[in-house]
XYZ file of C-alpha atoms in Angstrom:
451
model
C -7.343 -38.871 16.071
C -4.620 -38.779 18.698
C -7.166 -38.878 21.626
C -8.915 -41.704 20.091
C -5.862 -43.749 19.951
C -4.743 -42.783 23.511
C -8.186 -43.798 24.878
C -8.088 -47.148 22.699
C -4.840 -47.846 24.530
C -6.380 -47.025 27.793
C -9.435 -49.413 27.224
C -7.097 -52.289 26.044
C -5.647 -52.473 29.736
C -9.290 -53.523 30.907
C -12.514 -52.287 32.255
C -11.306 -51.502 35.685
C -8.667 -48.909 34.451
C -10.888 -47.216 32.181
C -13.869 -47.247 34.487
C -11.636 -45.092 37.086
C -10.411 -42.532 34.527
C -14.250 -42.194 33.189
C -15.413 -41.716 36.916
C -12.909 -38.849 37.231
C -14.052 -37.096 33.959
C -17.632 -37.804 34.796
C -17.368 -36.147 38.194
C -15.751 -33.029 36.305
C -18.595 -33.152 33.748
C -21.195 -32.901 36.515
C -19.199 -30.007 38.099
C -19.534 -28.135 34.734
C -23.009 -29.094 34.200
C -24.208 -27.690 37.388
C -22.301 -24.444 37.109
C -23.573 -24.161 33.455
C -27.258 -24.728 34.695
C -26.881 -22.455 37.906
C -25.031 -19.689 35.744
C -28.006 -19.941 32.831
C -30.186 -19.417 35.920
C -28.231 -16.087 36.970
C -27.466 -14.511 33.715
C -30.324 -15.818 31.719
C -33.396 -13.925 30.681
C -36.949 -15.310 29.673
C -36.948 -12.828 26.967
C -34.817 -15.081 24.982
C -37.905 -17.403 24.952
C -40.211 -14.894 23.794
C -38.705 -13.406 20.637
C -41.246 -12.268 18.190
C -41.436 -12.987 14.391
C -41.441 -9.266 13.730
C -38.205 -8.898 15.522
C -36.592 -11.823 13.627
C -37.590 -10.073 10.333
C -35.892 -6.858 11.508
C -32.852 -8.859 12.612
C -32.614 -10.324 9.277
C -32.728 -7.158 7.513
C -29.758 -5.797 9.561
C -27.760 -8.967 9.066
C -28.152 -8.614 5.266
C -27.299 -5.054 5.330
C -24.371 -5.237 7.741
C -21.319 -6.766 6.717
C -20.084 -7.214 10.191
C -22.838 -9.392 10.883
C -21.232 -13.116 10.507
C -22.352 -16.420 11.599
C -26.181 -15.508 11.116
C -28.262 -17.037 8.824
C -31.567 -15.757 7.148
C -33.923 -18.215 8.414
C -34.521 -18.088 12.055
C -37.875 -19.812 12.361
C -41.130 -18.220 13.872
C -39.434 -17.343 17.176
C -40.896 -18.169 20.539
C -40.011 -21.263 22.631
C -40.028 -23.705 19.774
C -39.070 -21.496 16.844
C -38.792 -24.229 14.358
C -41.939 -26.066 15.411
C -42.350 -29.681 16.424
C -40.630 -30.790 12.897
C -37.487 -28.911 13.731
C -37.631 -30.515 17.324
C -37.588 -33.906 15.773
C -34.761 -32.954 13.158
C -32.649 -31.733 16.047
C -33.556 -35.144 18.208
C -32.452 -37.188 15.137
C -29.142 -35.297 14.819
C -28.556 -35.590 18.841
C -29.522 -38.949 19.199
C -25.711 -40.031 19.601
C -26.275 -38.954 23.133
C -28.018 -42.183 23.909
C -25.079 -44.569 22.306
C -23.839 -45.105 26.083
C -26.869 -47.666 26.369
C -24.735 -50.220 24.236
C -22.164 -49.872 27.119
C -24.552 -51.015 29.577
C -26.024 -53.932 27.631
C -22.787 -55.403 26.323
C -20.929 -55.470 29.627
C -23.570 -57.969 31.081
C -21.022 -60.786 30.825
C -18.494 -58.528 33.295
C -21.243 -57.729 35.845
C -21.961 -59.505 39.034
C -25.382 -58.901 39.104
C -26.614 -58.272 35.657
C -30.279 -58.991 36.467
C -30.575 -56.140 38.957
C -27.344 -53.952 37.437
C -28.553 -53.536 33.712
C -32.083 -52.264 34.425
C -31.152 -49.912 37.110
C -28.038 -48.630 35.007
C -30.218 -48.009 31.947
C -33.019 -46.342 33.772
C -30.658 -44.077 35.657
C -28.558 -43.222 32.542
C -32.006 -42.187 30.820
C -32.689 -39.788 33.796
C -29.331 -38.426 34.064
C -28.977 -37.933 30.173
C -32.335 -36.085 30.014
C -31.570 -33.683 33.115
C -28.286 -32.988 31.714
C -29.494 -32.098 28.338
C -32.378 -30.539 29.468
C -30.725 -28.344 32.029
C -27.843 -27.203 29.549
C -30.174 -26.628 26.580
C -32.368 -24.229 28.742
C -29.653 -22.428 30.330
C -27.929 -22.346 26.907
C -30.897 -20.449 25.355
C -31.712 -18.294 28.365
C -28.295 -16.877 28.329
C -27.998 -16.334 24.570
C -30.693 -15.800 21.763
C -30.589 -19.008 19.844
C -30.009 -17.307 16.343
C -26.617 -15.928 17.958
C -25.287 -19.368 19.271
C -21.712 -20.512 18.037
C -22.498 -23.710 16.641
C -18.716 -24.733 17.021
C -18.333 -23.844 20.893
C -21.779 -22.948 21.971
C -21.150 -23.149 25.788
C -17.751 -20.857 26.011
C -19.233 -18.572 23.579
C -22.471 -18.111 25.861
C -20.395 -17.252 29.119
C -18.524 -14.742 26.848
C -21.749 -13.331 25.471
C -22.697 -12.829 29.098
C -19.469 -11.146 30.072
C -18.355 -14.299 32.136
C -14.889 -14.482 30.061
C -12.966 -16.522 32.952
C -15.755 -18.927 33.048
C -15.113 -19.946 29.520
C -11.877 -21.565 30.372
C -13.371 -23.676 32.872
C -16.251 -24.765 30.612
C -13.870 -25.750 27.891
C -11.758 -27.915 29.986
C -15.259 -29.558 31.075
C -15.941 -29.811 27.444
C -12.795 -31.600 26.791
C -13.562 -34.151 29.631
C -16.909 -34.622 28.251
C -15.657 -35.485 24.940
C -13.319 -37.969 26.411
C -16.088 -39.448 28.421
C -18.373 -39.669 25.245
C -15.449 -41.373 23.303
C -14.895 -43.897 26.065
C -18.680 -44.637 26.200
C -18.677 -45.036 22.441
C -15.460 -47.085 22.165
C -15.892 -49.156 25.172
C -18.816 -51.661 23.701
C -17.448 -51.635 20.022
C -14.748 -54.127 20.515
C -16.900 -56.411 22.852
C -19.573 -56.350 19.916
C -16.768 -57.330 17.425
C -15.454 -60.081 19.947
C -18.896 -61.439 20.476
C -19.828 -61.711 16.744
C -16.254 -63.156 16.157
C -16.979 -65.860 18.846
C -20.204 -66.540 16.989
C -18.442 -67.025 13.744
C -19.912 -63.769 12.025
C -16.555 -62.123 12.061
C -13.082 -63.321 11.784
C -11.573 -65.498 14.449
C -8.716 -63.162 15.015
C -11.160 -60.631 16.640
C -12.045 -63.097 19.344
C -8.511 -63.343 20.702
C -8.197 -62.140 24.407
C -5.155 -60.598 26.371
C -3.719 -61.577 29.473
C -6.205 -59.437 31.128
C -9.134 -61.004 29.512
C -9.942 -57.934 27.142
C -10.584 -58.221 23.374
C -7.203 -56.458 22.554
C -7.077 -57.189 18.862
C -10.801 -55.867 18.307
C -9.776 -52.981 20.377
C -6.922 -52.178 18.246
C -8.686 -52.600 14.931
C -11.819 -50.804 16.281
C -9.468 -47.734 17.594
C -7.732 -47.458 14.092
C -10.733 -47.421 12.032
C -12.358 -44.719 14.367
C -9.194 -42.681 14.279
C -9.132 -42.729 10.466
C -12.820 -41.793 10.345
C -12.136 -38.910 12.768
C -9.451 -37.463 10.598
C -11.368 -37.784 7.224
C -14.656 -36.537 8.484
C -15.944 -33.375 10.040
C -17.859 -33.427 13.390
C -21.399 -32.946 12.149
C -20.908 -35.904 9.736
C -19.636 -38.212 12.426
C -22.603 -37.264 14.523
C -24.914 -37.639 12.001
C -23.375 -41.254 11.306
C -23.345 -42.174 14.817
C -26.989 -41.256 15.070
C -28.376 -42.864 12.093
C -26.293 -46.009 12.755
C -27.633 -46.129 16.355
C -31.341 -45.827 14.993
C -30.896 -48.483 12.524
C -29.239 -50.868 15.238
C -32.093 -50.013 17.584
C -34.641 -50.684 14.945
C -33.049 -54.156 14.169
C -33.245 -54.939 17.960
C -36.690 -54.170 18.197
C -37.451 -56.203 14.883
C -35.565 -59.216 16.214
C -37.220 -59.128 19.608
C -40.556 -59.994 17.923
C -39.355 -62.604 15.283
C -37.153 -64.436 18.099
C -39.994 -64.321 20.751
C -42.169 -66.333 18.295
C -39.477 -68.710 17.064
C -40.095 -72.425 17.921
C -38.165 -73.536 20.760
C -36.469 -76.882 19.618
C -35.720 -77.995 23.166
C -39.657 -78.599 23.421
C -40.009 -81.231 20.752
C -42.867 -82.729 22.147
C -44.918 -79.444 21.954
C -43.682 -78.763 18.473
C -44.615 -82.087 17.464
C -48.039 -81.821 18.746
C -48.604 -78.440 17.207
C -47.408 -79.624 13.606
C -49.580 -82.822 14.156
C -52.719 -80.402 14.914
C -51.558 -78.310 11.803
C -51.734 -81.534 9.715
C -55.100 -82.470 10.778
C -56.760 -79.111 10.429
C -55.174 -78.198 6.871
C -52.673 -79.587 4.401
C -51.505 -76.125 3.701
C -51.524 -72.480 4.466
C -54.974 -71.353 5.932
C -56.112 -68.063 7.249
C -57.459 -69.858 10.187
C -53.859 -70.224 11.461
C -53.645 -66.089 11.293
C -56.053 -66.074 14.042
C -56.514 -69.072 16.009
C -53.314 -69.631 18.271
C -51.652 -73.026 18.922
C -50.073 -73.573 22.161
C -46.476 -73.513 21.142
C -45.290 -71.917 18.120
C -44.323 -73.746 14.814
C -42.211 -73.043 11.649
C -45.420 -71.705 9.869
C -46.469 -69.411 12.872
C -42.727 -68.058 12.912
C -42.986 -67.279 9.358
C -46.291 -65.679 9.401
C -44.876 -63.165 12.284
C -41.795 -62.567 10.085
C -43.812 -61.624 7.159
C -46.026 -59.337 9.223
C -42.971 -57.738 10.710
C -41.651 -56.988 7.264
C -45.169 -55.663 6.081
C -44.934 -53.531 9.129
C -41.427 -51.979 8.339
C -42.242 -51.363 4.731
C -45.625 -49.433 5.933
C -43.727 -47.520 8.619
C -41.050 -46.487 5.897
C -43.840 -45.311 3.750
C -45.555 -43.289 6.456
C -42.307 -41.822 7.648
C -41.837 -40.616 4.195
C -45.263 -39.134 3.671
C -45.175 -37.439 7.061
C -41.754 -35.880 6.438
C -42.029 -34.871 2.783
C -45.834 -34.246 2.420
C -46.702 -32.823 5.493
C -48.446 -29.677 3.769
C -50.660 -32.240 2.036
C -51.661 -33.713 5.216
C -52.267 -30.510 6.896
C -54.738 -29.291 3.814
C -56.494 -32.696 4.135
C -55.992 -33.700 0.513
C -57.793 -36.754 -0.345
C -54.978 -38.665 -1.563
C -52.893 -38.208 1.617
C -55.709 -38.829 4.117
C -56.425 -42.035 2.086
C -52.965 -43.221 2.338
C -52.734 -42.759 6.120
C -55.691 -44.388 6.742
C -54.671 -47.552 4.318
C -51.450 -47.517 6.275
C -53.201 -47.607 9.648
C -55.678 -50.377 8.515
C -53.240 -52.519 7.153
C -50.645 -52.010 9.989
C -53.535 -52.620 12.833
C -54.195 -55.975 10.966
C -50.581 -57.191 10.680
C -50.278 -56.401 14.883
C -53.510 -58.107 15.579
C -52.085 -61.373 13.483
C -48.758 -61.185 15.371
C -50.443 -60.790 18.641
C -52.658 -63.870 17.909
C -49.730 -66.190 17.258
C -48.027 -68.284 19.948
C -44.982 -67.028 21.628
C -41.972 -69.149 22.869
C -42.693 -70.421 26.336
C -39.019 -70.609 27.330
C -38.176 -67.973 30.041
C -34.895 -65.518 29.606
C -33.403 -63.428 32.024
C -34.589 -60.222 30.120
C -37.789 -59.963 28.357
C -39.580 -56.923 26.717
C -42.916 -56.542 27.871
C -46.118 -55.231 25.976
C -45.084 -57.419 22.944
C -45.495 -56.548 19.988
C -46.902 -53.039 20.645
C -43.829 -51.654 22.357
C -41.083 -52.976 19.743
C -43.323 -51.709 17.064
C -43.577 -48.302 18.489
C -39.598 -48.180 18.742
C -39.427 -49.227 15.315
C -41.864 -46.308 14.166
C -40.046 -43.720 16.160
C -36.837 -44.834 15.197
C -37.293 -44.967 11.430
C -39.083 -41.749 11.560
C -36.121 -39.874 13.055
C -33.854 -41.611 10.528
C -35.941 -40.011 7.909
C -35.142 -36.311 9.219
C -31.417 -36.808 8.394
C -30.074 -35.718 5.109
C -29.476 -37.697 2.002
C -25.678 -37.523 2.204
C -25.885 -39.480 5.681
C -28.284 -42.147 3.910
C -25.619 -42.460 1.193
C -22.649 -43.195 3.613
C -24.763 -45.515 5.525
C -25.590 -47.531 2.521
C -21.840 -47.706 1.776
C -21.239 -48.813 5.368
C -23.854 -51.287 5.219
C -22.833 -52.648 1.964
C -19.345 -53.498 3.470
C -21.006 -55.261 6.257
C -23.141 -57.441 4.311
C -20.292 -58.164 1.824
C -18.462 -59.729 4.939
C -21.701 -61.341 6.329
C -22.308 -63.185 3.022
C -18.853 -63.809 2.195
C -17.789 -65.430 5.484
C -20.179 -65.029 8.428
C -23.066 -66.797 7.083
C -20.894 -69.978 6.516
C -19.115 -69.670 9.934
C -22.344 -68.943 11.891
C -22.092 -70.994 15.257
C -25.929 -70.086 16.025
C -26.782 -71.155 12.502
C -24.948 -74.758 12.621
C -26.696 -75.270 16.082
C -30.010 -74.249 14.644
C -29.436 -76.928 11.882
C -28.418 -79.582 14.353
C -31.439 -78.892 16.622
C -33.876 -79.026 13.636
C -32.461 -82.293 12.254
C -33.021 -85.267 14.205
C -29.930 -86.726 15.593
C -29.522 -90.427 14.348
C -29.872 -93.083 17.084
C -27.190 -93.543 19.510
C -25.519 -90.094 18.685
C -27.429 -88.117 21.209
C -25.316 -85.616 23.182
C -25.083 -86.518 26.963
C -27.019 -84.126 29.365
C -24.011 -82.645 30.732
C -22.833 -81.489 27.079
C -26.242 -80.173 26.320
C -26.002 -78.130 29.816
C -22.444 -76.984 28.640
C -23.801 -75.835 25.176
C -26.660 -74.082 26.844
C -24.399 -72.030 29.235
C -22.198 -70.884 26.178
């Protein structure tokens, strides 16, 4: 709790000061990671990746008979390289998804970067690569040094070096762990006040959160975010916080993927001529909804085509939730090739394929943006599928906490944000024609676009 408040105070000074501290901690982290990986290669044994099921049964029997055997559970899996199978790996991936929260930091600092079109893609790709190599290397070294069933879940790295008789190294690794914790907190807390500031500037949150300090940092949003984070750290244990961060991040990425599809097919109100031509063409073809509009695209998106895409995306999300639940809780039925489970999977795949085909046939907004997701709609739908499936791997208690947190957010939105949304008011102004003589000058329109 004290560490969070200290880092919140550091972040309130501005990105330059916090970035300098973060660089120092990161250098220490890299040195510790390299040391752990090299130490794992020296003291590790490939035997720990080839533990058989018979050996696990003997260990389980000894653990039940010996009272001195502590912190050892009776379920060790099947042994080998992936003792808990592919499903166990996905469950671990869902829990460890908090490791990728730092990408929010890259995306939310676009306004503070000199050349975001170049820096942001490079930053995301390099962060992905570095995170993968770091977690892959440390996990491999850790499980090579210590059998996986003997790992200390509270402090695995120092415990591993003590297990291999490198007692002095555990202090160096512990110091590196504290630096890693600090950089993780900085990476999590840095984008949060900027998200709150951006939402307050758009009218979705209270105006006080949009205030800036003399250093042009969202100091009010940082203070409130730091207090809330410190209270949560004081109330909940580490595992609960990690699961809450993971499920929140997965949900946020799923919503982003959904919005990418919907926004790409929204009508461009700046191109009123094309919209009017499309609407006129629709009125000549049909007086209402027709199945022809599902597969025969027009040149520009209309409100009808946008509604079709929104309905298809909603249907796909529902089907993905059902598919994830079936795979998670009825996997044995699928392996046994029971008729109801196979029929359910086939029906879900067919309906989803049809919905994807309809989305693909709808016209997209022709307005070019600085960043555009490729392979639409396949790539966002794949992201939705993976994220929702990983969310189903988390326990029910985390879902209950997420529901309470979402209820608070929705309450704020429907009581305040929906009536003060700047984008909502602008959308209404663009969709309703202005009275004659009240059109905005070109300079004022350009200013609105920049905002």
